[in-house]
């Protein structure tokens, strides 16, 4: 259909040119006389002033007298334009739109009607030979160009198949990279096909122009349109390749890809060939207004076709977007659901805006919109490809080299924990960059002009520096934190005390490192964006001095805590006595230690109140036991049974908690009621109490079995003696197995 219309317009071009040339001769003398009269009027000042007054009077303005040529004060003041309301702007736009359409189509109908009048028909019959020759030349050029193009496309199927087979092989990690390489290679082959057809067509056009006298301009219009339209279709084939799935950038099914490719190819071909071929011919042979009307007609047809396809696929695309939203979380899921509801409205609004702009500004709107839309799609496609490639390369985790993993075992796991956050930040940056370039493409602001200014150059430089600083700070934090964790993380072979100390120091160093990195990074970023950090540092120093004077206790807490940690005096899990409290350490902070005593009471002890630390669970411990026996018992015999009880203890449940043999210190005291024997049992730290309780049980059992008396406290009565050493008589009688005596009898007996 497009070729038929093109041929009809070319056939109608010669009669109109003949008519114009026939009417040009009798009017040339009239134009010369008019110019001479106008020159005479302008040379005379009075006639010139009269002409000016007449023109102003015809336009409704008051005439100016020769004696008073100065405008009045009210005329000298510029008229204040009234600010148009939104409703008035919409009304004016609608009115201009309607009048523009009416004017364009009226001119088009007038020009078409003029083609079929009697004079045109006569001229057309007179130049039928030239018309037929022109039509044949164009038909030959179209036939040769498209025949060569189709033939080269058939020959290119084999390279496409080979590239597709190569792209389907390999690991999924590099699938997107292989797809990009395959699509690029296929695009180069396809570009060669288009250029080959264009060169053959150009050669054919040269031969036709040389030997048949064809119009080279018209043939060049067709070839340029072919090159541009087929170039855009080439990009569409890279996105929606229907035959070869590995050469398709978008993840679509074969049926969907074929449908999309056909839809966009029809849209591009119809508007491209129509605007780049038909409209210039109409502008040249008829009038520019007729060309604008034809452009409007083509855009209206394309918009109607676009709207029909959008409404037809409204439900399917909405369901597909909702299905993808169910697989996402957070803001991305919300955005997909919102897009599923209103995507067709956005598409229809875009088509309406293109149509209105093309009608109001037929010469500039459509090229601008086409260029801006192409740039927007290109920016979004590059950003999406970049993110997809990065996600596939990284995958779920990064595998670092073995040598680095051996030196820093915690580095790989820590890096992998930051991958999701890093990808989100990267996606946000890419979205911001795409938005900025898209606004520039739609002329919302001039990015290049803004960047050429000192402010723009400084802003971009500062932004890049800040991003680099953040990346370096993050990398330093990951490396330093991994090194600290590697050095201080408790392993399976260390003792519990060492593990507790490592856990305490790990939290302390990690918090301190984070504070230092954050403060330094913030300071450097502030310096990069132009903030003077000298006053900030001075102010922070003065503030720190004031805080130091006002919070001396706090400073003392921190300093004492640092030295206590350096001395390795307290670790988490130790049983200590600090200040006036005793208990198990549950937390060691920068300025305080938290204890839990035997009654379950939680104590927080500031380090400033700690004068001495008594740690009951450091390295080893002793069970110090003193066991009393009666004076009549044999000490060596008792020691043998103490050793026997220890041997039984060593064979029991606490055999791993006893570090050395029993140490018998000997008789420690000759007490009032007993002879005390001291023993020492060296135990693991914190196990002295459990070992002591078990040993006491066994000692009691062994002494009872051997008949060794463990005396309880008793009192010896002393009745005194005289100077000669004689004691007064003490009448004491112990009755055994006698009946109980009444009180009166007992008194009389005693007397």
XYZ file of C-alpha atoms in Angstrom:
751
model
C 0.000 0.000 0.000
C 2.838 2.379 0.887
C 4.545 1.748 -2.476
C 1.265 2.366 -4.369
C 0.697 5.698 -2.605
C 4.320 6.674 -3.211
C 3.991 5.892 -6.943
C 0.720 7.853 -7.195
C 2.287 10.932 -5.627
C 5.273 10.761 -7.937
C 2.979 10.389 -10.959
C 1.052 13.474 -9.872
C 4.196 15.582 -9.367
C 4.870 16.411 -13.060
C 1.441 17.939 -13.893
C 1.583 20.249 -10.916
C 5.069 21.366 -11.857
C 3.892 22.057 -15.411
C 1.024 24.155 -14.150
C 3.295 26.189 -11.927
C 5.738 26.828 -14.769
C 2.941 27.883 -17.104
C 1.555 30.428 -14.688
C 4.922 31.842 -13.712
C 5.655 33.671 -16.992
C 2.793 36.214 -17.140
C 3.245 37.248 -13.529
C 6.933 38.154 -13.675
C 6.386 41.590 -15.238
C 3.739 42.463 -12.663
C 6.130 41.676 -9.803
C 8.782 44.019 -11.311
C 6.332 46.962 -11.580
C 5.122 46.473 -8.008
C 8.654 46.545 -6.648
C 9.420 49.851 -8.447
C 6.293 51.550 -7.053
C 7.089 50.357 -3.516
C 10.637 51.716 -3.813
C 9.345 55.164 -4.894
C 6.934 55.292 -1.937
C 9.659 54.475 0.585
C 12.041 57.127 -0.806
C 9.570 59.993 -0.133
C 9.185 60.750 3.614
C 5.601 62.037 3.314
C 4.395 59.085 1.288
C 6.250 56.740 3.641
C 4.494 58.304 6.680
C 1.122 58.128 4.911
C 1.685 54.431 4.193
C 2.573 53.800 7.853
C -0.559 55.645 9.042
C -2.697 53.691 6.632
C -1.281 50.385 7.814
C -1.819 51.322 11.502
C -5.369 52.457 10.779
C -6.078 49.168 9.041
C -4.818 47.343 12.141
C -6.972 49.467 14.493
C -4.167 51.623 15.978
C -4.333 55.458 16.168
C -2.369 57.289 13.505
C 0.660 59.304 14.498
C 0.963 62.885 13.190
C 4.272 64.002 11.660
C 4.680 66.744 14.234
C 4.203 64.431 17.188
C 6.027 61.189 16.578
C 6.876 60.530 20.227
C 4.655 57.988 21.884
C 2.756 58.950 24.997
C 3.705 57.707 28.457
C 0.897 55.239 28.464
C 1.934 53.876 25.046
C 5.591 53.720 26.077
C 4.793 51.485 29.011
C 4.704 47.835 28.027
C 1.393 46.156 28.325
C 1.147 43.780 31.241
C 0.291 40.366 30.074
C -2.377 38.709 32.085
C -1.368 35.410 33.580
C -3.257 32.602 31.883
C -5.062 30.156 34.102
C -4.734 26.399 33.672
C -8.252 26.108 32.267
C -7.564 28.889 29.745
C -4.318 27.203 28.695
C -6.137 23.904 28.133
C -8.849 25.721 26.176
C -6.313 27.509 23.971
C -4.396 24.276 23.352
C -7.590 22.472 22.397
C -8.618 25.321 20.124
C -5.218 25.408 18.442
C -5.295 21.628 18.048
C -8.688 21.723 16.346
C -7.850 24.642 14.109
C -4.504 23.106 13.142
C -6.149 19.840 12.127
C -8.810 21.700 10.188
C -6.263 23.849 8.368
C -3.963 20.949 7.535
C -6.657 18.658 6.191
C -8.327 21.464 4.259
C -5.033 22.171 2.517
C -4.521 18.454 1.871
C -8.007 18.037 0.359
C -7.515 21.155 -1.768
C -4.198 19.885 -3.083
C -5.596 16.421 -3.816
C -8.637 17.950 -5.562
C -6.356 20.092 -7.695
C -4.654 16.956 -8.943
C -7.834 15.732 -10.565
C -8.966 18.891 -12.350
C -9.051 19.095 -16.136
C -5.775 20.958 -16.506
C -3.894 18.393 -14.426
C -5.443 15.557 -16.356
C -4.410 17.180 -19.662
C -0.859 17.750 -18.420
C -0.708 14.213 -17.087
C -1.676 12.766 -20.464
C 0.905 14.986 -22.152
C 3.722 13.713 -19.901
C 2.640 10.116 -19.513
C 5.954 8.857 -20.835
C 7.948 10.753 -18.166
C 5.569 9.593 -15.452
C 5.851 5.978 -16.502
C 9.641 6.231 -16.592
C 9.767 7.684 -13.069
C 7.441 5.009 -11.729
C 9.504 2.269 -13.331
C 12.729 3.650 -11.847
C 11.288 3.742 -8.338
C 9.757 0.295 -8.688
C 13.095 -1.104 -9.891
C 14.958 0.472 -6.960
C 12.457 -0.842 -4.428
C 12.452 -4.309 -5.969
C 16.232 -4.625 -6.155
C 16.866 -3.256 -2.648
C 14.320 -5.423 -0.868
C 15.143 -8.499 -2.958
C 18.804 -8.230 -2.001
C 17.815 -7.601 1.614
C 15.619 -10.712 1.762
C 18.261 -12.816 0.025
C 20.991 -11.696 2.439
C 18.679 -12.404 5.374
C 18.283 -15.972 4.116
C 22.050 -16.400 3.851
C 22.461 -14.989 7.396
C 20.335 -17.690 9.009
C 23.255 -20.106 9.174
C 25.533 -17.701 11.109
C 22.593 -16.878 13.378
C 22.055 -20.565 14.110
C 25.752 -21.098 14.874
C 25.852 -18.137 17.229
C 22.650 -19.306 18.932
C 24.122 -22.789 19.502
C 27.275 -21.314 21.027
C 25.283 -19.035 23.356
C 23.240 -21.957 24.722
C 26.338 -23.733 26.057
C 28.162 -22.999 29.302
C 27.378 -22.257 32.935
C 24.404 -20.178 34.025
C 26.728 -17.769 35.822
C 27.929 -16.359 32.500
C 24.660 -16.797 30.604
C 23.963 -13.083 30.284
C 27.500 -12.333 29.151
C 27.230 -15.017 26.475
C 23.839 -13.640 25.445
C 25.242 -10.118 25.108
C 28.182 -11.408 23.068
C 25.897 -13.496 20.866
C 23.429 -10.637 20.352
C 26.305 -8.301 19.486
C 27.718 -10.777 16.957
C 24.264 -11.344 15.452
C 23.724 -7.583 15.342
C 26.954 -7.163 13.388
C 25.841 -9.818 10.916
C 22.437 -8.162 10.631
C 24.097 -4.773 10.167
C 26.122 -6.227 7.321
C 22.892 -7.446 5.734
C 21.269 -3.987 5.934
C 24.395 -2.208 4.686
C 24.787 -4.703 1.850
C 21.220 -4.113 0.684
C 21.727 -0.363 1.040
C 24.931 -0.401 -1.026
C 23.299 -2.480 -3.767
C 20.350 -0.074 -3.747
C 22.672 2.919 -3.891
C 24.491 1.402 -6.869
C 21.167 0.728 -8.568
C 20.033 4.316 -7.917
C 23.252 5.645 -9.495
C 22.734 3.507 -12.592
C 19.108 4.581 -12.893
C 20.037 8.233 -12.487
C 22.831 7.988 -15.071
C 21.230 5.877 -17.781
C 17.482 6.473 -17.324
C 17.561 10.086 -16.115
C 15.763 9.294 -12.823
C 15.491 11.920 -10.105
C 18.387 11.159 -7.735
C 16.789 13.089 -4.831
C 13.696 10.930 -4.772
C 15.751 7.756 -4.946
C 18.009 9.006 -2.134
C 14.950 9.665 0.051
C 13.872 6.068 -0.342
C 17.341 4.659 0.399
C 17.852 6.854 3.466
C 14.459 5.828 4.779
C 15.361 2.168 4.167
C 18.639 2.518 6.077
C 17.086 4.255 9.080
C 13.924 2.143 9.324
C 15.740 -1.156 8.896
C 18.321 -0.013 11.442
C 15.554 0.501 13.993
C 14.081 -2.880 13.070
C 17.530 -4.387 13.619
C 17.455 -3.094 17.201
C 13.992 -4.570 17.590
C 15.258 -7.953 16.386
C 17.989 -7.804 19.032
C 15.289 -7.367 21.667
C 12.588 -9.681 20.248
C 14.411 -12.309 18.170
C 11.695 -14.839 17.375
C 13.628 -17.670 15.717
C 16.672 -17.889 17.972
C 16.011 -17.586 21.748
C 19.668 -17.113 22.713
C 19.834 -14.016 20.490
C 16.943 -12.385 22.356
C 17.819 -9.886 25.085
C 14.371 -9.800 26.685
C 13.231 -12.921 28.602
C 10.100 -13.578 26.534
C 8.456 -16.691 25.151
C 8.816 -17.303 21.433
C 5.163 -16.450 20.747
C 5.359 -13.243 22.760
C 8.621 -12.221 21.090
C 7.174 -12.816 17.615
C 4.071 -10.775 18.433
C 6.066 -7.850 19.876
C 8.517 -7.866 16.987
C 5.726 -7.798 14.420
C 3.829 -5.034 16.234
C 6.779 -2.667 16.621
C 8.127 -3.456 13.143
C 4.771 -2.559 11.553
C 4.608 0.644 13.599
C 8.155 1.697 12.719
C 7.831 0.781 9.043
C 4.504 2.568 8.570
C 5.537 5.817 10.273
C 9.171 5.719 9.106
C 8.621 5.216 5.380
C 5.578 7.465 5.408
C 7.235 10.433 7.119
C 10.677 10.069 5.520
C 9.486 9.339 1.966
C 5.896 10.413 1.395
C 5.937 13.650 3.380
C 9.040 15.156 1.634
C 7.518 14.352 -1.764
C 4.241 16.009 -0.768
C 6.101 19.035 0.586
C 8.001 19.395 -2.672
C 5.190 18.751 -5.142
C 2.186 20.167 -3.283
C 2.508 22.468 -0.247
C 4.195 22.237 3.185
C 0.759 22.418 4.778
C -0.262 19.325 2.834
C 2.865 17.571 4.066
C 2.020 18.525 7.646
C -1.496 17.191 7.132
C -0.102 13.908 5.812
C 2.199 13.674 8.842
C -0.788 14.202 11.129
C -2.736 11.525 9.293
C 0.118 9.034 9.594
C 0.548 9.774 13.304
C -3.199 9.417 13.920
C -3.269 6.036 12.177
C -0.223 4.867 14.132
C -1.744 6.096 17.415
C -5.027 4.287 16.708
C -3.179 1.081 15.871
C -1.037 1.436 18.996
C -4.072 2.051 21.222
C -5.935 -0.954 19.822
C -2.986 -3.266 20.518
C -2.557 -1.843 24.047
C -6.225 -2.339 24.934
C -6.208 -5.815 23.425
C -3.262 -6.907 25.591
C -4.277 -5.029 28.733
C -5.356 -8.065 30.717
C -2.488 -10.393 29.740
C 0.232 -7.906 30.624
C -1.499 -6.972 33.893
C -1.646 -10.633 34.935
C 2.014 -11.107 34.036
C 3.030 -8.089 36.140
C 0.950 -9.307 39.103
C 2.592 -12.747 38.864
C 6.033 -11.110 38.990
C 4.942 -8.924 41.913
C 4.119 -12.044 43.956
C 7.752 -13.142 43.634
C 9.086 -9.804 44.903
C 8.988 -8.071 48.269
C 8.892 -4.532 49.559
C 8.743 -1.494 47.314
C 9.445 -3.482 44.143
C 6.308 -5.589 44.635
C 4.221 -2.471 45.295
C 5.582 -0.798 42.147
C 4.810 -3.852 40.002
C 1.238 -4.076 41.319
C 0.710 -0.370 40.695
C 2.144 -0.713 37.189
C -0.133 -3.676 36.509
C -3.159 -1.471 37.152
C -2.176 1.617 35.196
C 0.343 0.573 32.507
C -2.254 0.841 29.741
C -3.203 4.341 30.905
C 0.435 5.407 30.670
C 0.724 3.920 27.171
C -2.461 5.630 25.994
C -1.333 8.932 27.526
C 1.968 8.615 25.670
C 0.182 7.990 22.375
C -2.135 10.960 22.999
C 0.791 13.255 23.816
C 2.617 12.208 20.647
C -0.478 12.853 18.547
C -1.212 16.278 20.035
C 2.410 17.397 19.783
C 2.634 16.247 16.179
C -0.486 18.219 15.257
C 0.555 21.405 17.049
C 4.217 21.252 15.993
C 4.316 19.065 12.862
C 7.873 19.933 11.849
C 9.732 19.470 15.147
C 7.602 17.431 17.553
C 7.787 14.001 15.939
C 11.584 13.901 15.394
C 12.115 15.146 18.935
C 9.743 12.573 20.465
C 11.217 9.744 18.397
C 14.770 10.668 19.381
C 13.873 11.110 23.063
C 11.972 7.807 23.157
C 14.877 5.975 21.510
C 17.356 7.464 23.982
C 15.120 6.575 26.935
C 14.817 2.972 25.807
C 18.558 2.805 25.219
C 19.354 4.146 28.701
C 16.920 1.785 30.411
C 18.208 -1.168 28.396
C 21.857 -0.476 29.209
C 21.070 -0.059 32.904
C 19.017 -3.253 33.040
C 21.721 -5.209 31.199
C 24.398 -3.899 33.551
C 22.456 -4.917 36.664
C 21.578 -8.317 35.193
C 25.192 -9.068 34.306
C 26.419 -8.038 37.761
C 23.776 -10.144 39.496
C 24.623 -13.193 37.412
C 28.359 -12.783 37.909
C 28.044 -12.395 41.660
C 25.238 -14.888 42.099
C 24.245 -15.772 45.617
C 27.791 -15.532 46.970
C 31.319 -14.580 46.015
C 34.063 -17.201 46.104
C 37.343 -15.549 47.027
C 40.756 -17.052 46.180
C 41.923 -19.867 48.431
C 45.065 -18.024 49.512
C 43.040 -15.046 50.727
C 40.463 -17.272 52.398
C 43.195 -19.077 54.344
C 44.564 -15.793 55.670
C 41.161 -14.253 56.418
C 38.561 -17.025 56.831
C 35.842 -14.572 57.894
C 36.275 -12.309 54.849
C 34.207 -14.326 52.369
C 31.203 -14.717 54.660
C 31.312 -11.034 55.599
C 31.526 -9.930 51.966
C 28.582 -12.158 51.061
C 26.489 -10.624 53.834
C 26.887 -7.217 52.193
C 26.072 -8.384 48.643
C 22.256 -7.811 48.824
C 22.741 -4.332 50.287
C 25.404 -3.499 47.705
C 23.155 -4.620 44.842
C 20.305 -2.475 46.157
C 22.581 0.565 46.394
C 23.920 -0.098 42.893
C 20.377 -0.445 41.541
C 19.412 2.863 43.145
C 22.439 4.616 41.618
C 21.683 3.173 38.178
C 18.044 4.285 38.477
C 19.134 7.825 39.411
C 21.578 7.988 36.491
C 18.940 6.687 34.076
C 16.447 9.266 35.369
C 18.939 12.117 34.906
C 19.822 11.102 31.354
C 16.147 10.544 30.526
C 15.246 14.045 31.704
C 18.061 15.367 29.556
C 16.758 13.400 26.553
C 13.308 14.960 26.996
C 14.883 18.458 27.332
C 13.656 18.967 30.879
C 17.114 20.384 31.510
C 20.369 20.522 29.579
C 22.764 18.113 31.251
C 25.713 19.013 29.027
C 25.302 22.765 29.583
C 24.926 22.263 33.332
C 28.029 20.086 33.444
C 30.035 22.737 31.560
C 29.335 25.230 34.341
C 31.606 25.416 37.354
C 28.783 24.333 39.664
C 27.932 21.264 37.589
C 31.536 20.167 37.186
C 32.190 20.588 40.896
C 28.990 18.743 41.841
C 29.761 15.741 39.617
C 33.382 15.627 40.798
C 32.328 15.805 44.450
C 29.694 13.117 43.925
C 32.197 10.731 42.345
C 34.724 11.443 45.110
C 32.104 10.790 47.784
C 31.109 7.499 46.154
C 34.770 6.469 45.956
C 35.284 7.384 49.618
C 32.239 5.346 50.651
C 33.444 2.356 48.641
C 36.937 2.554 50.142
C 35.540 2.992 53.659
C 33.276 -0.033 53.194
C 36.145 -2.119 51.839
C 38.402 -1.078 54.735
C 35.657 -1.914 57.257
C 35.124 -5.346 55.710
C 38.850 -6.158 55.677
C 39.568 -4.778 59.160
C 36.504 -6.360 60.765
C 37.324 -9.694 59.116
C 40.896 -9.499 60.406
C 39.717 -8.658 63.933
C 37.205 -11.491 63.891
C 39.842 -13.868 62.582
C 42.309 -12.903 65.305
C 39.863 -12.740 68.189
C 37.191 -15.294 67.328
C 37.511 -18.247 69.738
C 38.401 -21.556 68.173
C 37.548 -25.026 69.391
C 41.020 -25.630 70.816
C 41.258 -22.638 73.141
C 40.362 -22.663 76.798
C 37.052 -21.203 77.997
C 38.846 -18.253 79.575
C 40.623 -17.383 76.340
C 37.359 -17.711 74.441
C 35.626 -15.361 76.877
C 38.403 -12.797 76.621
C 38.359 -12.991 72.823
C 34.604 -12.455 72.762
C 34.915 -9.436 75.054
C 37.713 -7.826 73.062
C 35.954 -8.594 69.773
C 32.939 -6.511 70.668
C 35.096 -3.716 72.090
C 37.441 -3.432 69.075
C 34.668 -3.818 66.529
C 32.629 -1.018 68.101
C 35.677 1.231 68.354
C 36.657 0.540 64.733
C 33.142 1.294 63.494
C 33.071 4.619 65.350
C 36.478 5.648 63.989
C 35.590 4.735 60.382
C 32.224 6.496 60.519
C 33.682 9.685 61.998
C 36.577 9.790 59.539
C 34.331 9.058 56.541
C 31.836 11.748 57.503
C 34.621 14.265 57.967
C 36.208 13.496 54.596
C 32.852 13.619 52.786
C 32.030 16.965 54.390
C 35.388 18.244 53.254
C 34.737 17.020 49.696
C 31.368 18.760 49.407
C 32.902 22.065 50.491
C 32.217 22.169 54.225
C 35.070 23.546 56.324
C 35.845 20.807 58.838
C 38.466 22.864 60.702
C 35.867 24.680 62.842
C 34.050 21.383 63.343
C 37.200 19.702 64.656
C 37.996 22.690 66.884
C 34.426 22.777 68.159
C 34.499 19.038 68.796
C 37.744 19.497 70.767
C 36.264 22.262 72.910
C 33.101 20.253 73.402
C 35.143 17.207 74.365
C 37.119 19.281 76.883
C 33.896 20.632 78.396
C 32.409 17.166 78.550
C 35.619 15.887 80.115
C 35.400 18.455 82.933
C 31.692 17.902 83.429
C 31.806 14.142 83.264
C 35.009 13.205 85.046
C 33.429 10.086 86.459
C 32.506 8.932 82.972
C 36.027 9.563 81.720
C 37.423 7.680 84.703
C 35.082 4.792 83.976
C 36.301 4.573 80.386
C 39.998 4.896 81.231
C 39.816 2.315 84.026
C 37.866 0.006 81.741
C 40.508 0.272 79.014
C 43.318 -0.620 81.407
C 41.325 -3.442 82.954
C 40.791 -4.896 79.493
C 44.456 -4.486 78.633
C 45.358 -6.324 81.829
C 42.930 -9.102 80.833
C 41.436 -8.968 84.295
C 37.783 -9.617 83.446
C 36.152 -11.628 80.686
C 32.629 -12.662 79.969
C 31.736 -15.775 81.971
C 34.328 -15.251 84.739
C 33.368 -15.417 88.392
C 34.846 -12.282 89.930
C 34.698 -10.003 92.895
C 34.725 -6.332 91.894
C 33.961 -3.481 94.201
C 31.617 -4.895 96.787
C 29.892 -7.384 94.489
C 30.644 -10.927 93.516
C 29.174 -12.953 90.695
C 29.446 -14.234 87.134
C 30.344 -11.664 84.465
C 27.592 -11.380 81.836
C 28.745 -8.254 80.007
C 31.899 -6.169 79.832
C 31.382 -2.719 78.360
C 33.501 0.348 77.894
C 32.553 1.928 81.219
C 30.984 -0.831 83.339
C 30.799 -4.545 84.035
C 27.588 -6.486 84.674
C 27.512 -9.334 87.209
C 24.955 -11.961 88.198
C 25.405 -13.219 91.759
C 24.370 -16.576 93.248
C 20.946 -15.230 94.171
C 20.285 -14.153 90.577
C 20.683 -10.452 91.301
C 22.028 -8.405 88.370
C 24.696 -5.860 89.340
C 26.190 -3.131 87.122
C 29.501 -1.970 88.539
C 31.192 1.150 87.041
C 34.909 0.702 86.484
C 35.643 3.878 88.443
C 34.530 2.107 91.638
C 36.712 -0.942 90.981
C 39.881 -0.776 93.059
C 40.749 -4.449 92.821
C 39.529 -7.380 90.759
C 39.395 -10.859 92.256
C 38.985 -13.414 89.482
C 38.127 -16.918 90.677
C 38.245 -18.484 87.226
C 41.607 -17.602 85.740
C 44.008 -20.324 84.490
C 43.464 -22.761 87.433
C 42.050 -22.932 90.970
C 42.555 -24.793 94.264
C 40.157 -26.501 96.565
C 41.523 -25.707 100.004
C 40.167 -28.173 102.525
C 40.783 -28.479 106.298
C 39.502 -31.630 107.944
C 39.452 -31.986 111.756
C 39.893 -35.302 113.612
C 39.733 -36.086 117.306
C 42.845 -35.845 119.408
C 42.876 -39.542 120.076
C 42.925 -40.415 116.331
C 46.052 -41.350 114.424
C 47.022 -38.510 112.060
C 48.836 -40.718 109.522
C 45.900 -43.085 109.406
C 43.566 -40.128 108.691
C 45.861 -38.852 105.893
C 45.785 -42.277 104.224
C 42.016 -42.146 104.126
C 42.115 -38.590 102.755
C 44.285 -39.871 99.902
C 41.973 -42.814 99.357
C 39.013 -40.445 99.070
C 40.981 -38.391 96.531
C 41.757 -41.435 94.392
C 38.100 -42.335 94.331
C 37.297 -38.730 93.356
C 39.804 -38.885 90.499
C 38.064 -41.940 89.079
C 34.643 -40.292 89.155
C 32.859 -37.619 87.143
C 35.382 -34.911 87.987
C 38.443 -36.703 86.670
C 38.872 -34.113 83.868
C 38.583 -31.212 86.304
C 41.502 -32.336 88.492
C 44.827 -31.086 87.204
C 47.378 -32.509 89.711
C 47.748 -35.019 92.548
C 46.524 -34.322 96.041
C 48.774 -32.032 98.037
C 48.698 -32.715 101.807
C 50.011 -29.675 103.601
C 49.945 -31.419 106.984
C 48.497 -30.427 110.339
C 47.474 -26.821 110.082
C 46.171 -26.311 113.613
C 45.614 -27.976 117.004
C 42.203 -26.559 117.619
C 40.122 -26.669 120.774
C 38.222 -29.741 119.742
C 40.132 -31.165 116.776
C 43.395 -31.650 114.993
C 43.051 -29.960 111.549
C 44.703 -31.431 108.450
C 44.993 -29.196 105.319
C 44.880 -30.538 101.757
C 45.016 -28.830 98.314
C 43.397 -30.040 95.074
C 44.343 -28.185 91.865
C 41.352 -27.916 89.547
C 40.309 -26.339 86.291
C 39.231 -22.669 86.622
C 35.784 -22.354 88.077
C 35.539 -26.014 89.106
C 37.035 -25.721 92.594
C 33.633 -25.511 94.234
C 32.178 -28.555 92.501
C 35.310 -30.611 93.132
C 35.375 -29.526 96.789
C 31.768 -30.540 97.354
C 32.360 -33.977 95.829
C 35.564 -34.478 97.863
C 33.913 -33.530 101.149
C 31.284 -36.168 100.543
C 33.884 -38.855 99.926
C 35.970 -37.829 102.984
C 32.942 -38.177 105.264
C 32.152 -41.592 103.837
C 35.763 -42.816 104.233
C 36.122 -41.489 107.807
C 32.860 -43.126 108.859
C 33.923 -46.408 107.342
C 37.299 -46.285 109.126
C 35.790 -45.144 112.440
C 37.704 -41.892 112.447
C 35.918 -39.369 114.573
C 35.235 -35.947 113.160
C 34.694 -34.122 116.463
C 32.170 -31.499 117.047
C 32.939 -28.622 119.489
C 32.816 -29.540 123.290
C 33.709 -27.839 126.602
C 36.074 -29.052 129.413
C 35.034 -28.093 133.016
C 37.802 -27.071 135.449
C 36.988 -26.877 139.138
C 40.251 -25.247 140.195
C 42.839 -26.277 142.915
C 44.369 -24.790 146.093
C 47.926 -23.567 146.673
C 49.113 -26.988 147.620
C 47.773 -28.353 144.285
C 44.888 -30.165 145.841
C 41.554 -29.958 144.170
C 38.384 -29.661 146.155
C 36.233 -32.787 146.125
C 33.693 -32.966 143.344
C 31.005 -35.477 143.939
C 29.913 -36.719 140.555
C 28.000 -39.901 140.050
C 26.855 -41.301 136.783
C 23.993 -43.708 137.149
C 23.472 -46.112 134.322
C 20.559 -48.463 133.937
C 18.847 -47.142 137.088
C 15.158 -46.354 137.452
C 14.188 -42.777 137.419
C 14.210 -41.235 140.955
C 11.651 -38.848 142.199
C 12.846 -35.332 142.874
C 12.446 -35.604 146.684
C 14.422 -38.831 146.805
C 17.118 -37.411 144.644
C 17.511 -34.439 147.020
C 17.778 -36.576 150.091
C 20.268 -38.909 148.445
C 22.456 -36.038 147.419
C 22.493 -34.726 150.947
